[in-house]
mmCIF file of C-alpha atoms in Angstrom:
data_model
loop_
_atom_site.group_PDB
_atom_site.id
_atom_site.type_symbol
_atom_site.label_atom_id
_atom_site.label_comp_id
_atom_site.label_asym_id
_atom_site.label_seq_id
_atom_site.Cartn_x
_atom_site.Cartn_y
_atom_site.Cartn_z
ATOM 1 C CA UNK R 1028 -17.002 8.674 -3.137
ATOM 2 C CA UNK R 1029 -15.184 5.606 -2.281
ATOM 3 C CA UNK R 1030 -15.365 4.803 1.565
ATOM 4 C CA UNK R 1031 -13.096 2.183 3.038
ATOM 5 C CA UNK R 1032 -13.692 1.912 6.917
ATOM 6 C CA UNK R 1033 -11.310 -1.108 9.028
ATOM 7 C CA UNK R 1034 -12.774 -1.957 12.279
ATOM 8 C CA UNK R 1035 -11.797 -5.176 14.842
ATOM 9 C CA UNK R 1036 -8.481 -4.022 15.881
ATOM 10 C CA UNK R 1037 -7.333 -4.705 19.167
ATOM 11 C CA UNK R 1038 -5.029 -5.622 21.687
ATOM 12 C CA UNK R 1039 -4.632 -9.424 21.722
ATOM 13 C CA UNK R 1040 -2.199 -12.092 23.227
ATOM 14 C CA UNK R 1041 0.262 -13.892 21.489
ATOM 15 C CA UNK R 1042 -1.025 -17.095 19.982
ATOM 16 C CA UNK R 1043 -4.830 -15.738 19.781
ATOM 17 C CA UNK R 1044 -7.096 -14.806 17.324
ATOM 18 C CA UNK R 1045 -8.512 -11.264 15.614
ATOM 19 C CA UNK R 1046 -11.034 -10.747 12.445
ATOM 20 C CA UNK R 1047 -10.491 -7.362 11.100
ATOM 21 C CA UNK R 1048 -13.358 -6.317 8.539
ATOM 22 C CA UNK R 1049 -13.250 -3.682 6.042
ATOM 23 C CA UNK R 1050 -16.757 -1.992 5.222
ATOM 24 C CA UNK R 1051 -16.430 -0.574 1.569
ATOM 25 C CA UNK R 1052 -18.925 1.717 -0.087
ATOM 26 C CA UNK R 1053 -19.517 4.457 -2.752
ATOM 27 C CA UNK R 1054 -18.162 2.054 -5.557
ATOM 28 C CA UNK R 1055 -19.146 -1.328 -6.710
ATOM 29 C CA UNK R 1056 -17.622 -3.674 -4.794
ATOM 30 C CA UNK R 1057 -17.829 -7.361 -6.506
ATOM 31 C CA UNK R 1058 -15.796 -5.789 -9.481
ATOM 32 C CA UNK R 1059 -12.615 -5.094 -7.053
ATOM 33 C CA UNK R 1060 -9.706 -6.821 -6.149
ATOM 34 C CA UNK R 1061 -9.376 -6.061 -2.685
ATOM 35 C CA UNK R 1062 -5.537 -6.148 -0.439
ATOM 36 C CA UNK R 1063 -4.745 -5.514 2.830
ATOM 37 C CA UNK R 1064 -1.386 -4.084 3.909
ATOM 38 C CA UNK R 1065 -0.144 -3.075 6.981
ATOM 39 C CA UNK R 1066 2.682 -0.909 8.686
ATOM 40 C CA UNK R 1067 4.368 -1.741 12.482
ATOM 41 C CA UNK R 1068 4.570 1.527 14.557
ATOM 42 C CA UNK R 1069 7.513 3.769 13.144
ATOM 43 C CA UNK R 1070 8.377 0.998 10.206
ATOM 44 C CA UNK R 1071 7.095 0.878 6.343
ATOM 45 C CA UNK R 1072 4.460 -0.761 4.516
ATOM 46 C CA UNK R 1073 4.125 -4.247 4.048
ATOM 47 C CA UNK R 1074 1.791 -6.178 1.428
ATOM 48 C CA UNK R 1075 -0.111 -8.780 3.166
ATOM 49 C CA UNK R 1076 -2.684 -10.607 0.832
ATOM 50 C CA UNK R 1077 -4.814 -9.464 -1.927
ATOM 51 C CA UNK R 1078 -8.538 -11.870 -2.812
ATOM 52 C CA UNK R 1079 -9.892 -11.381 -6.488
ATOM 53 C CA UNK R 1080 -12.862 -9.596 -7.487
ATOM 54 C CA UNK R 1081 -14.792 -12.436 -7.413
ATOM 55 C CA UNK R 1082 -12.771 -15.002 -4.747
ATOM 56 C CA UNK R 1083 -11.398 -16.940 -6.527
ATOM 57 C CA UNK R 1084 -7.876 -16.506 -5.914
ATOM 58 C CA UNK R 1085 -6.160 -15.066 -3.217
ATOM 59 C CA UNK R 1086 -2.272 -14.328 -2.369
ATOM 60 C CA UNK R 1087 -0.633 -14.115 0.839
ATOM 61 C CA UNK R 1088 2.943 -12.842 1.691
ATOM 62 C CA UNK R 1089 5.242 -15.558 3.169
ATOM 63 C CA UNK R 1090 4.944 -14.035 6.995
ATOM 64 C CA UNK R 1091 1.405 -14.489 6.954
ATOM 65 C CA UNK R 1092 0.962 -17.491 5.106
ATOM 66 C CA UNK R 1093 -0.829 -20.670 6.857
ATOM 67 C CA UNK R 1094 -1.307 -17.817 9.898
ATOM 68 C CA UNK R 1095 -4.019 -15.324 7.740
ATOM 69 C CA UNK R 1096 -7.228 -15.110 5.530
ATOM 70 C CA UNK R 1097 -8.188 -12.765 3.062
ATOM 71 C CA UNK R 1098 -12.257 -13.279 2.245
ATOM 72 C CA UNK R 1099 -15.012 -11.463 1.334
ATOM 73 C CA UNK R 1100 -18.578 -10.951 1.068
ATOM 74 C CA UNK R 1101 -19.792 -8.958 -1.698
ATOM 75 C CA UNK R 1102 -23.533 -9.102 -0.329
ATOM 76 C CA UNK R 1103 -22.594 -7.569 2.764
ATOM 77 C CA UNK R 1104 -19.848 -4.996 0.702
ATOM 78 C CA UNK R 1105 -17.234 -5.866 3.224
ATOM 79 C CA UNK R 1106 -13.546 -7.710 3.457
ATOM 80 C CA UNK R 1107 -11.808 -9.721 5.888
ATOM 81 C CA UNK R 1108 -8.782 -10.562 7.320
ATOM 82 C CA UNK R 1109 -9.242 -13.672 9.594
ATOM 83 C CA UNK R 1110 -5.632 -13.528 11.916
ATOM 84 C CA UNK R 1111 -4.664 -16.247 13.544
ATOM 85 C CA UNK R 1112 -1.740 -17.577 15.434
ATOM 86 C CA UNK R 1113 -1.100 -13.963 16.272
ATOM 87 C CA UNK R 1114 3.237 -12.666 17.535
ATOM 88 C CA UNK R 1115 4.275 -9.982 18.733
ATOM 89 C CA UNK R 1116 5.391 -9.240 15.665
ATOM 90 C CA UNK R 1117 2.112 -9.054 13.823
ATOM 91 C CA UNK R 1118 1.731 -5.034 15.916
ATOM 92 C CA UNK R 1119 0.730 -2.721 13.105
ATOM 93 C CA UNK R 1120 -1.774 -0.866 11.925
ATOM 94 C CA UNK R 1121 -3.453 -2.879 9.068
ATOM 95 C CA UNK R 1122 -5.216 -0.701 6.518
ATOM 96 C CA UNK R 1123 -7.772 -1.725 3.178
ATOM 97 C CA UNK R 1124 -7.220 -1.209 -0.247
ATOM 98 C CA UNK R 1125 -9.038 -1.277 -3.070
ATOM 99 C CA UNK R 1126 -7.279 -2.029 -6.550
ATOM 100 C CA UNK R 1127 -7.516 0.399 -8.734
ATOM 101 C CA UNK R 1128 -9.476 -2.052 -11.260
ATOM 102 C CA UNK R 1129 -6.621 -1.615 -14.242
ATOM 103 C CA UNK R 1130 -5.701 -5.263 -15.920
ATOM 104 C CA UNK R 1131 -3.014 -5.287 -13.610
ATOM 105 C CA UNK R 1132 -3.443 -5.967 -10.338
ATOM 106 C CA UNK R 1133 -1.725 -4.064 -7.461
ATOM 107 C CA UNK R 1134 -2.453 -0.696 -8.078
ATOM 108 C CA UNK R 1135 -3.141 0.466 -4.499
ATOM 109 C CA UNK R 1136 -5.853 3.532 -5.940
ATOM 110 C CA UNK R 1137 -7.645 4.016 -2.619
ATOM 111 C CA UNK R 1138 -6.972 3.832 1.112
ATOM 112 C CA UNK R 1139 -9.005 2.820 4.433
ATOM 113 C CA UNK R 1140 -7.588 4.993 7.458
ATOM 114 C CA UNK R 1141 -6.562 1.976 9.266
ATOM 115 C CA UNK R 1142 -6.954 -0.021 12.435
ATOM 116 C CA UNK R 1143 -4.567 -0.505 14.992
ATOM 117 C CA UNK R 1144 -3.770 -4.193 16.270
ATOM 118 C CA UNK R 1145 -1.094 -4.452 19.189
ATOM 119 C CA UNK R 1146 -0.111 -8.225 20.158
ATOM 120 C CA UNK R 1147 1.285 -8.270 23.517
ATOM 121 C CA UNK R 1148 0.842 -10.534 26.628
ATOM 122 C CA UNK F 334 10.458 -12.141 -4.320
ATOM 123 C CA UNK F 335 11.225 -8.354 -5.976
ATOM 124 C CA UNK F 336 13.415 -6.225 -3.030
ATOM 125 C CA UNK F 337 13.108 -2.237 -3.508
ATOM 126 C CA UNK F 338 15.744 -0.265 -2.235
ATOM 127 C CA UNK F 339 15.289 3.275 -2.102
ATOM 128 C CA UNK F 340 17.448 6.689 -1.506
ATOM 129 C CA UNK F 341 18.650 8.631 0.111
ATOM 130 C CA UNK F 342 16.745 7.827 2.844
ATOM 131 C CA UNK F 343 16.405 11.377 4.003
ATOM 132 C CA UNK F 344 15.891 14.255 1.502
ATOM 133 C CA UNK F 345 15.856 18.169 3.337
ATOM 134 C CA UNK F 346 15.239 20.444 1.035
ATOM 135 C CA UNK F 347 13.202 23.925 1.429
ATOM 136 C CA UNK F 348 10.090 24.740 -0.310
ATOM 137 C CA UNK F 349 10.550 25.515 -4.296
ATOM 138 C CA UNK F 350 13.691 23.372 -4.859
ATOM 139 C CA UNK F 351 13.253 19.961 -6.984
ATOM 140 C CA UNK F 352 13.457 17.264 -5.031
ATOM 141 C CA UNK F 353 14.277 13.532 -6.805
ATOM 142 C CA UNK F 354 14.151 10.008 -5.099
ATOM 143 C CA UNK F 355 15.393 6.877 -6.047
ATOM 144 C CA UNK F 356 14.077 3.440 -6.198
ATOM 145 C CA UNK F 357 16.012 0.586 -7.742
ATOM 146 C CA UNK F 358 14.916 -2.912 -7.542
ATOM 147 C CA UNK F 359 17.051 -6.281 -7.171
ATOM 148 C CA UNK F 360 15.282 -7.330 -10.789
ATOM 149 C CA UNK F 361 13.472 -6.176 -13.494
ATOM 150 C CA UNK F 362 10.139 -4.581 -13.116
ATOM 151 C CA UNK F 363 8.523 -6.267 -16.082
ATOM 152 C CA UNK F 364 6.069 -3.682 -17.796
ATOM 153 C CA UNK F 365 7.200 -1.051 -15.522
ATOM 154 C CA UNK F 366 4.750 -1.852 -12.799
ATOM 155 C CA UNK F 367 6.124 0.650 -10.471
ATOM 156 C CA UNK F 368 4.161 2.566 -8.415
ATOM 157 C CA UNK F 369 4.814 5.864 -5.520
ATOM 158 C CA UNK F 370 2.984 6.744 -2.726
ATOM 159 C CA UNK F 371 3.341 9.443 -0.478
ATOM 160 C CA UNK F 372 2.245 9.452 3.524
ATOM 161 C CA UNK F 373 1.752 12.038 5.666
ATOM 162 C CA UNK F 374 1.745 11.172 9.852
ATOM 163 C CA UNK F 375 -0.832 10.208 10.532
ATOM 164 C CA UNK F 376 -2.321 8.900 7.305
ATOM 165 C CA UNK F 377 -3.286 6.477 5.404
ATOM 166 C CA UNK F 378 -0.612 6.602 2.125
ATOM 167 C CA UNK F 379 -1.871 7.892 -0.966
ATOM 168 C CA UNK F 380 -1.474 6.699 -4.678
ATOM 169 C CA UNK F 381 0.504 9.494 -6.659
ATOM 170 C CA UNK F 382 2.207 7.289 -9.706
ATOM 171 C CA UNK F 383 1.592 4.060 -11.069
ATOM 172 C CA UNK F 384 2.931 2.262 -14.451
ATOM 173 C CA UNK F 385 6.214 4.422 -13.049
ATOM 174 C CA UNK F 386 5.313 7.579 -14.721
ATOM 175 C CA UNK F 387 1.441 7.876 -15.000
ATOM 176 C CA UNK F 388 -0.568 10.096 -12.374
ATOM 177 C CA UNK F 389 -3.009 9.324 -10.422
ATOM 178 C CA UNK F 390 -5.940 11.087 -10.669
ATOM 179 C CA UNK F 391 -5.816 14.331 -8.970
ATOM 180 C CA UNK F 392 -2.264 14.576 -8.192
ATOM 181 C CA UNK F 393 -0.700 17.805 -9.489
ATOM 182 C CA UNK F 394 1.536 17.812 -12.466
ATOM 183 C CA UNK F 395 4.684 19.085 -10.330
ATOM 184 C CA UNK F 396 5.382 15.061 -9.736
ATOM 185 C CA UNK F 397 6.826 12.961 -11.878
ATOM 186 C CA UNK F 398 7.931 9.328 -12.827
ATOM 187 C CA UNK F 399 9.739 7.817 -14.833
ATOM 188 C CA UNK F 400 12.445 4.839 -15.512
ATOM 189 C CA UNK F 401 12.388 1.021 -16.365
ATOM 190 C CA UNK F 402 14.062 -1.780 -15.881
ATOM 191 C CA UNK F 403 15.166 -1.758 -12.396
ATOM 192 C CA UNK F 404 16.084 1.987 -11.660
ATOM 193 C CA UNK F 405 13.157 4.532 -11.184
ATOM 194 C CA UNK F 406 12.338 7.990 -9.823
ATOM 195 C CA UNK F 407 9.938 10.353 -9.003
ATOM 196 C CA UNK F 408 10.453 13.939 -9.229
ATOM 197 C CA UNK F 409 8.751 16.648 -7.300
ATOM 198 C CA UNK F 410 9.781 19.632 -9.869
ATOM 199 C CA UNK F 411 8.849 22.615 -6.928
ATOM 200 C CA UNK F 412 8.324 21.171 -3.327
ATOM 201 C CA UNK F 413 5.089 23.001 -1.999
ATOM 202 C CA UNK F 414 4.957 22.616 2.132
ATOM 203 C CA UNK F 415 2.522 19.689 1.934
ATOM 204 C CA UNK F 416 5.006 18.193 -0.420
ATOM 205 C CA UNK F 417 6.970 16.884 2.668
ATOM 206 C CA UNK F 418 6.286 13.764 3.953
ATOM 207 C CA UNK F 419 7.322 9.652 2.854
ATOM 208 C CA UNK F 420 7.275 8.544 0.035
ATOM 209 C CA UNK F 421 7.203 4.807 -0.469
ATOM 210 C CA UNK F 422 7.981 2.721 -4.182
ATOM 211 C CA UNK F 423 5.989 -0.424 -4.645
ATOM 212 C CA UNK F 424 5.972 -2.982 -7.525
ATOM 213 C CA UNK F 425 2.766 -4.625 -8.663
ATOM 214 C CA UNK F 426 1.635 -7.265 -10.930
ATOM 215 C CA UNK F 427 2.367 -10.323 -9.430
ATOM 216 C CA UNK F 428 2.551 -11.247 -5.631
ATOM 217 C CA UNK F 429 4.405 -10.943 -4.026
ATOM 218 C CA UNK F 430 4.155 -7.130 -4.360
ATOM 219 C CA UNK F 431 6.815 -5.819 -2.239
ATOM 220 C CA UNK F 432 7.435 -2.024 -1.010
ATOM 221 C CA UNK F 433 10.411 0.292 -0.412
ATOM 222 C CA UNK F 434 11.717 1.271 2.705
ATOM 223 C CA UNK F 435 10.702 5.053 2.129
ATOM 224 C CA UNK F 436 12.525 8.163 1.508
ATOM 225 C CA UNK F 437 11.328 11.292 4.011
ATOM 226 C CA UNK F 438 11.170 14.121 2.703
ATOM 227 C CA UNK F 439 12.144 17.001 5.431
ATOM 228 C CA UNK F 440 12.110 20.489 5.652
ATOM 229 C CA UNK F 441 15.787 21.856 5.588
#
């Protein structure tokens, strides 16, 4: 069954760095568009970036862009999110998500549980 | 950039009634690339409609979807107690994908 597990959360000051990985399994992961989204504490979802299958292409929402990167490394079965310039602002849990592989891209299918990242000085 | 407003923002409603939420966007979905979700505390959301009225698989045939355009809804047809929770629309298909604020569904 597909397995998305988020690890590297942390608390962190503003202005520093965090690399969150995402260890996928029990699918094939090099044919996946992979996102991550994330939700601040009592608030709703927000897209961050999505990488294609292959990584070629990657999107970023505006609040992360120039601040955030989405890779991957399909040898290892696992995605990143390099943060960088980290606010306050950036608190949330930040969860995986695997595309649901349709022709088009965005369909959330399947879930990691999440890791918590708190910015605060 | 696609906004998604949804309502009400709080639905209570007791187990067995029908229970519809709104989501209306501020332009046109093209293809109907609308999708629901539904959290519960605690958990990571799940994937209950995409294409705004296919379902996922393994979600029971008591929800719904349906509209175009700019004006959808999903319909839970007999709320079952694990029915209640948020549900969140999201449109797809080119980024940025953007989500609703939710609509909680509560236990009157």
């Amino acid at each position: 069954q597909v397995q998305l597990v988020e690890s590297g959360g942390g608390v962190v000051q503003p202005g520093r760095s965090l690399r969150l990985s995402c260890a996928a399994s029990g699918f094939t992961f090099a044919r996946y568009a992979m996102h991550w989204v994330r939700q601040a504490p009592g608030k709703g979802l927000e897209w961050l970036a999505v990488i294609w299958h292959d990584g070629n292409y990657k999107y970023y929402a505006e609040s992360v862009q120039g601040r955030f990167t989405i890779s991957r490394d399909s040898s290892r079965n696992t995605l990143y999110l390099q943060m960088n310039g980290l606010r306050v602002d950036d608190t949330a849990v930040y969860y995986c998500t695997r595309d649901s592989g349709l022709p088009e891209l965005g369909i959330l299918a399947y879930w990691g549980q999440g890791t918590l990242v708190t910015v605060s000085s | 950039e696609i906004v998604l407003t949804q309502s009400p923002g709080t639905l209570s409603l007791s187990p067995g009634e029908r229970a519809t939420l709104s989501c209306r966007a501020s332009q046109s979905v093209s293809s109907s690339y609308l999708a629901w979700y539904q959290q519960k505390p605690g958990q990571a959301p799940r994937l209950l409609i995409y294409g705004a009225s296919s379902r996922a698989t393994g979600i029971p045939d008591r929800f719904s979807g349906s509209g175009s355009g700019t004006d959808f809804s999903l319909t839970i047809i007999r709320l079952e107690p694990e029915d209640f929770a948020v549900y969140y629309c999201q449109h797809y298909g080119r980024s940025p994908q953007t989500f609703g604020p939710g609509t909680k569904v509560e236990i009157k």
